[in-house]
Coordinates of C-alpha atoms in Angstrom, one line a residue:
X1 CA 77.8 102.9 128.8
X2 CA 78.8 102.8 125.1
X3 CA 79.8 105.6 122.6
X4 CA 80.5 106.0 119.0
X5 CA 83.9 107.7 118.3
X6 CA 85.2 109.3 115.1
X7 CA 88.4 111.2 115.3
X8 CA 90.9 112.7 112.9
X9 CA 91.7 115.9 110.9
X10 CA 88.4 116.9 109.2
X11 CA 90.1 118.2 106.1
X12 CA 91.5 114.8 105.5
X13 CA 89.3 112.3 107.3
X14 CA 86.0 112.3 105.3
X15 CA 84.1 110.3 107.9
X16 CA 84.8 113.0 110.5
X17 CA 84.1 115.8 108.0
X18 CA 80.8 114.2 107.0
X19 CA 79.7 114.2 110.6
X20 CA 80.8 117.8 111.2
X21 CA 80.4 119.3 107.7
X22 CA 83.2 121.6 108.9
X23 CA 86.7 121.9 107.5
X24 CA 89.6 122.2 109.9
X25 CA 93.3 121.3 109.7
X26 CA 93.8 120.2 113.3
X27 CA 92.5 117.1 115.0
X28 CA 88.9 116.9 116.0
X29 CA 86.7 114.2 117.6
X30 CA 83.0 113.4 117.3
X31 CA 81.5 111.4 120.2
X32 CA 78.0 110.1 120.3
X33 CA 77.3 108.9 123.9
X34 CA 74.4 106.4 123.6
X35 CA 71.4 106.7 125.9
X36 CA 71.5 104.9 129.2
X37 CA 68.8 104.5 131.7
X38 CA 67.0 107.9 132.0
X39 CA 69.9 109.7 130.2
X40 CA 69.3 110.7 126.5
X41 CA 72.0 110.3 123.9
X42 CA 74.4 113.2 123.5
X43 CA 76.8 114.3 120.8
X44 CA 80.1 115.9 121.9
X45 CA 82.6 117.5 119.5
X46 CA 86.1 118.3 120.6
X47 CA 88.3 120.6 118.5
X48 CA 90.8 123.3 118.7
X49 CA 89.7 126.4 120.7
X50 CA 90.2 128.9 117.9
X51 CA 87.8 126.9 115.6
X52 CA 84.9 126.8 118.1
X53 CA 83.2 130.1 117.1
X54 CA 83.2 129.1 113.5
X55 CA 82.2 125.5 114.3
X56 CA 79.2 126.6 116.4
X57 CA 77.6 128.2 113.3
X58 CA 77.5 125.0 111.4
X59 CA 78.2 121.9 113.5
X60 CA 75.2 120.1 115.0
X61 CA 76.2 118.9 118.5
X62 CA 75.0 119.1 122.1
X63 CA 78.5 120.1 123.3
X64 CA 81.3 121.8 121.3
X65 CA 84.4 122.1 123.4
X66 CA 88.1 122.6 123.3
X67 CA 90.5 119.9 124.6
X68 CA 91.3 122.2 127.6
X69 CA 87.7 121.7 128.8
X70 CA 88.5 118.0 129.2
X71 CA 92.0 118.2 130.6
X72 CA 93.0 115.2 132.7
X73 CA 94.9 115.3 136.0
X74 CA 98.4 116.3 135.1
X75 CA 97.3 118.5 132.2
X76 CA 97.4 118.1 128.4
X77 CA 100.4 117.4 126.2
X78 CA 101.9 120.2 124.2
X79 CA 101.5 118.0 121.1
X80 CA 98.1 118.9 119.6
X81 CA 97.1 115.4 118.4
X82 CA 98.1 113.8 121.7
X83 CA 96.3 116.5 123.6
X84 CA 93.1 115.8 121.6
X85 CA 93.4 112.1 122.3
X86 CA 93.9 112.8 126.0
X87 CA 90.8 115.0 126.0
X88 CA 88.7 112.3 124.3
X89 CA 89.7 109.8 127.0
X90 CA 88.8 112.2 129.8
X91 CA 85.5 113.0 128.1
X92 CA 84.7 109.3 127.8
X93 CA 85.7 108.8 131.5
X94 CA 83.4 111.6 132.7
X95 CA 80.5 110.2 130.6
X96 CA 81.0 106.8 132.2
X97 CA 81.7 105.2 128.8
X98 CA 83.2 101.7 129.0
X99 CA 83.2 100.8 125.3
X100 CA 83.6 102.7 122.1
X101 CA 82.7 101.7 118.5
X102 CA 84.8 103.3 115.9
X103 CA 85.5 103.3 112.1
X104 CA 88.4 101.9 110.1
X105 CA 90.1 105.3 109.9
X106 CA 90.6 106.0 113.6
X107 CA 94.2 107.0 114.2
X108 CA 96.0 104.4 116.4
X109 CA 97.0 107.3 118.6
X110 CA 93.4 107.6 119.7
X111 CA 92.8 103.9 119.9
X112 CA 95.8 103.4 122.0
X113 CA 94.9 106.2 124.4
X114 CA 91.4 104.8 124.8
X115 CA 92.6 101.3 125.4
X116 CA 95.2 102.4 127.9
X117 CA 92.4 104.0 129.9
X118 CA 90.7 100.6 130.2
X119 CA 87.9 101.4 127.7
X120 CA 87.2 98.8 125.1
X121 CA 87.4 99.6 121.3
X122 CA 85.3 97.8 118.7
X123 CA 85.8 98.2 115.0
X124 CA 82.7 98.7 112.8
X125 CA 84.2 98.4 109.3
X126 CA 81.2 100.1 107.6
X127 CA 80.8 102.9 110.1
X128 CA 80.9 106.3 108.4
X129 CA 80.9 104.7 104.9
X130 CA 77.2 103.6 105.3
X131 CA 76.1 107.0 106.4
X132 CA 77.9 108.7 103.5
X133 CA 76.2 106.6 100.8
X134 CA 72.7 108.2 100.8
X135 CA 73.3 111.7 99.6
X136 CA 71.0 114.4 100.8
X137 CA 69.7 117.3 98.8
X138 CA 72.6 119.6 99.9
X139 CA 75.2 116.9 99.0
X140 CA 73.6 116.3 95.6
X141 CA 73.6 120.1 94.9
X142 CA 77.3 120.2 95.8
X143 CA 78.1 117.3 93.5
X144 CA 76.1 118.7 90.7
X145 CA 78.0 122.0 91.0
X146 CA 81.4 120.5 90.8
X147 CA 80.3 118.2 88.0
X148 CA 79.3 121.2 86.0
X149 CA 82.8 122.6 86.3
X150 CA 84.2 119.2 85.4
X151 CA 82.2 119.1 82.2
X152 CA 83.2 122.6 81.3
X153 CA 86.8 121.7 81.7
X154 CA 86.5 118.7 79.5
X155 CA 84.7 120.7 76.8
X156 CA 87.5 123.2 76.9
X157 CA 90.2 120.6 76.6
X158 CA 88.4 118.6 73.9
X159 CA 87.7 121.7 71.8
X160 CA 91.4 122.8 72.1
X161 CA 92.5 119.4 70.8
X162 CA 89.9 119.2 68.1
X163 CA 90.6 122.7 66.8
X164 CA 94.4 122.5 66.9
X165 CA 96.6 122.8 63.8
X166 CA 98.6 119.8 62.6
X167 CA 102.2 119.8 61.4
X168 CA 103.8 117.6 58.8
X169 CA 104.5 114.9 61.3
X170 CA 100.9 114.7 62.3
X171 CA 101.6 116.4 65.7
X172 CA 99.1 118.9 67.0
X173 CA 99.9 122.5 67.6
X174 CA 98.0 125.3 69.3
X175 CA 99.0 128.9 69.8
X176 CA 102.2 128.3 67.9
X177 CA 103.4 125.6 70.3
X178 CA 103.3 121.8 70.3
X179 CA 100.2 120.5 72.0
X180 CA 101.2 117.9 74.6
X181 CA 99.2 115.9 77.2
X182 CA 101.0 117.8 79.9
X183 CA 100.1 121.1 78.4
X184 CA 96.4 120.2 78.1
X185 CA 96.5 118.8 81.7
X186 CA 97.9 122.1 83.0
X187 CA 95.1 124.0 81.1
X188 CA 92.6 121.8 82.8
X189 CA 94.2 122.5 86.2
X190 CA 94.2 126.3 85.7
X191 CA 90.6 126.3 84.4
X192 CA 89.4 124.4 87.5
X193 CA 91.5 126.4 90.0
X194 CA 89.7 129.6 88.8
X195 CA 86.5 127.9 89.6
X196 CA 87.6 127.0 93.2
X197 CA 88.3 123.4 92.3
X198 CA 91.6 121.4 92.8
X199 CA 92.8 118.3 91.1
X200 CA 95.1 115.4 92.1
X201 CA 95.9 115.1 88.4
X202 CA 93.9 114.4 85.2
X203 CA 94.1 111.9 82.4
X204 CA 94.9 113.3 78.9
X205 CA 96.1 110.1 77.2
X206 CA 96.7 108.9 73.7
X207 CA 98.2 105.7 72.2
X208 CA 100.5 104.1 73.2
X209 CA 99.9 105.4 76.8
X210 CA 96.1 105.0 76.7
X211 CA 96.4 101.3 76.2
X212 CA 96.9 101.4 80.0
X213 CA 93.5 102.6 81.3
X214 CA 95.0 104.7 84.2
X215 CA 98.1 106.2 82.4
X216 CA 97.9 110.0 82.9
X217 CA 99.2 110.6 79.4
X218 CA 102.5 112.1 78.2
X219 CA 104.1 113.7 75.2
X220 CA 102.9 115.1 71.9
X221 CA 99.3 114.6 70.8
X222 CA 98.7 113.5 67.3
X223 CA 95.9 113.6 64.7
X224 CA 93.6 110.7 63.9
X225 CA 94.0 108.9 67.2
X226 CA 91.6 109.1 70.2
X227 CA 92.5 111.1 73.3
X228 CA 91.0 110.1 76.6
X229 CA 90.2 113.2 78.7
X230 CA 89.3 112.1 82.3
X231 CA 88.8 114.9 84.8
X232 CA 88.0 114.3 88.5
X233 CA 88.3 117.6 90.5
X234 CA 87.4 118.4 94.1
X235 CA 85.5 121.5 95.2
X236 CA 87.5 123.5 97.6
X237 CA 84.3 124.7 99.2
X238 CA 82.3 121.5 99.6
X239 CA 85.1 118.9 99.3
X240 CA 82.8 116.8 97.0
X241 CA 84.2 115.4 93.7
X242 CA 83.2 115.5 90.1
X243 CA 84.2 112.8 87.7
X244 CA 83.7 112.6 83.9
X245 CA 85.4 111.2 80.9
X246 CA 85.0 112.0 77.2
X247 CA 87.1 111.2 74.1
X248 CA 88.2 113.4 71.2
X249 CA 89.7 112.6 67.8
X250 CA 91.4 115.3 65.8
X251 CA 90.7 114.8 62.1
X252 CA 89.6 111.5 60.6
X253 CA 88.3 108.8 62.9
X254 CA 89.6 105.3 62.2
X255 CA 86.9 102.7 61.5
X256 CA 88.0 100.5 64.4
X257 CA 87.9 103.5 66.8
X258 CA 84.3 104.2 65.6
X259 CA 83.4 100.6 66.4
X260 CA 85.0 100.8 69.8
X261 CA 83.3 104.1 70.6
X262 CA 79.9 102.8 69.5
X263 CA 80.3 99.7 71.7
X264 CA 81.3 101.8 74.7
X265 CA 78.4 104.3 74.4
X266 CA 75.9 101.4 74.0
X267 CA 77.5 99.6 77.0
X268 CA 77.3 102.7 79.1
X269 CA 73.6 103.1 78.2
X270 CA 72.9 99.5 79.2
X271 CA 74.7 100.0 82.6
X272 CA 72.7 103.2 83.3
X273 CA 69.5 101.5 82.4
X274 CA 70.3 98.8 85.0
X275 CA 70.8 101.3 87.8
X276 CA 68.2 101.4 90.6
X277 CA 68.0 100.9 94.3
X278 CA 68.1 97.2 95.1
X279 CA 70.0 96.3 92.0
X280 CA 73.6 95.1 92.7
X281 CA 76.8 96.6 91.4
X282 CA 77.4 93.2 90.0
X283 CA 74.1 93.4 88.0
X284 CA 75.1 96.7 86.5
X285 CA 78.6 95.5 85.6
X286 CA 77.2 92.4 83.9
X287 CA 74.9 94.6 81.7
X288 CA 77.8 96.7 80.5
X289 CA 79.8 93.5 79.8
X290 CA 76.9 91.9 78.0
X291 CA 76.8 94.7 75.4
X292 CA 80.6 94.7 75.0
X293 CA 80.6 90.9 74.7
X294 CA 77.9 90.9 72.0
X295 CA 80.3 93.1 70.0
X296 CA 83.2 90.8 70.4
X297 CA 85.0 92.5 73.3
X298 CA 85.9 90.9 76.6
X299 CA 87.0 91.9 80.1
X300 CA 90.6 91.0 80.8
X301 CA 94.0 92.6 81.5
X302 CA 96.2 92.5 78.4
X303 CA 98.8 89.8 78.2
X304 CA 102.4 90.5 78.1
X305 CA 103.5 91.5 74.6
X306 CA 99.9 91.9 73.4
X307 CA 99.6 91.9 69.6
X308 CA 98.9 95.3 67.9
X309 CA 95.2 94.5 67.3
X310 CA 94.5 93.4 70.9
X311 CA 91.5 95.2 72.5
X312 CA 89.7 94.6 75.8
X313 CA 88.0 96.2 78.8
X314 CA 90.5 96.4 81.6
X315 CA 88.4 97.5 84.7
X316 CA 85.0 97.4 86.4
X317 CA 82.1 99.5 85.2
X318 CA 82.4 102.2 87.9
X319 CA 82.5 103.2 91.5
X320 CA 80.7 105.3 94.1
X321 CA 82.0 108.8 94.6
X322 CA 81.5 111.7 96.9
X323 CA 83.9 113.1 99.5
X324 CA 86.4 110.6 98.3
X325 CA 87.1 110.0 94.6
X326 CA 86.5 106.3 95.0
X327 CA 84.0 105.0 97.5
X328 CA 82.0 101.9 98.2
X329 CA 80.2 100.3 96.4
X330 CA 81.9 99.4 93.2
X331 CA 80.1 98.4 90.0
X332 CA 82.0 95.2 89.6
X333 CA 81.8 91.4 89.9
X334 CA 80.4 90.5 93.3
X335 CA 79.5 94.1 94.2
X336 CA 76.6 94.6 96.7
X337 CA 73.2 96.1 96.3
X338 CA 72.8 99.8 95.6
X339 CA 70.7 102.2 97.8
X340 CA 68.8 105.3 96.9
X341 CA 71.1 108.2 97.1
X342 CA 74.3 106.4 96.0
X343 CA 76.3 108.5 93.7
X344 CA 78.1 106.3 91.2
X345 CA 80.1 106.5 87.9
X346 CA 79.3 104.3 84.9
X347 CA 82.5 104.3 82.8
X348 CA 83.0 101.3 80.5
X349 CA 86.1 101.5 78.2
X350 CA 88.0 99.6 75.6
X351 CA 91.8 99.7 75.2
X352 CA 93.5 98.9 71.9
X353 CA 97.2 98.2 71.8
X354 CA 97.8 100.2 68.6
X355 CA 94.9 102.7 68.6
X356 CA 94.7 103.5 72.3
X357 CA 91.6 103.8 74.5
X358 CA 88.0 104.9 74.4
X359 CA 86.2 105.5 77.8
X360 CA 83.0 107.4 78.3
X361 CA 81.9 108.2 81.9
X362 CA 78.8 109.7 83.5
X363 CA 78.1 110.3 87.1
X364 CA 74.6 109.4 88.4
X365 CA 72.5 109.5 91.6
X366 CA 70.7 106.2 92.2
X367 CA 66.9 106.4 92.8
X368 CA 64.2 104.0 93.7
X369 CA 63.0 104.0 90.0
X370 CA 66.3 104.3 88.2
X371 CA 68.9 107.1 88.3
X372 CA 69.4 110.8 87.8
X373 CA 72.2 111.6 85.4
X374 CA 74.4 114.6 86.4
X375 CA 76.0 114.9 83.0
X376 CA 74.8 116.7 79.9
X377 CA 78.0 116.8 77.8
X378 CA 77.7 115.0 74.4
X379 CA 79.4 111.6 74.0
X380 CA 80.8 112.0 70.4
X381 CA 84.4 112.1 69.2
X382 CA 84.1 115.3 67.2
X383 CA 84.4 118.6 69.2
X384 CA 84.9 121.2 66.4

């Protein structure tokens, strides 16, 4: 007899959470015992006893039980994760399971307990990730909701920057205080927290920091230079992520920044046009790079001691997103085919050693015919 086993803490292990659609901060296990002979397949969920009444309202399973219902001879450990692993082993033994297939995230605590019981463990590297790719209607609704909060936060931040006063040094001020990347980031965090979203940090970055595409930003913000505002919160209710990037320039926009911005916007449009089920992430990435290449830009990491006029795209076109901020597949060289229901970002960018970066990012659902864009926020540099 064979079974599929996923185990971990549902609030942290997104493969387990996706199967249960239930948040808990203690270990849980999802076991699918495959059909054998005249016996049908069965799904068994093991989790802490005090969670069971709440779980029974939402979790789809044939059996929802506490570890104590699968106590082995000698009883369960007083350590909750060990006790859960012991209960999993006893459940498998009672079901006659001789082999389990599991995902890449199974804690070794569980794998070791299963193997010590003489049950074989086989890794399926795509298990859980495959099932999470095709988003259903409820998942899309959850992603759309958090993306709306994401856009609202970006609009608030960009308008704050665009409408700020400027001092004699060219430094921005708002509410009588210097406007810094950290201050705007804290405003974004507070804005999202009131909307039941959390963040692991945002990007509010200007030159010289924004020459590094992932620098979070630091220090005073200045007039006439672009600011990258990249926000990627998580809904506290659904656990799904939003992700969006826009740029803002306070005051006059330098000509080279305008050229960079135009190239990025056109590149993003080309990438989005290439999205559809069956197209590869490689295809989409090459379309964005084609447009950037036609305008004289290339994909490469900057050399050490790059000259002041150096400018390139430093990263891939995008990534899948959902319960984790970065999921498979990527939109990058060698990336695999997309499937209907994939949620992906398209986010080309250009990074100039002296002027800083421009990145514009949308989040889309892949369909058979193309894609559904979850963004409505404008792409321009002016936010007054």
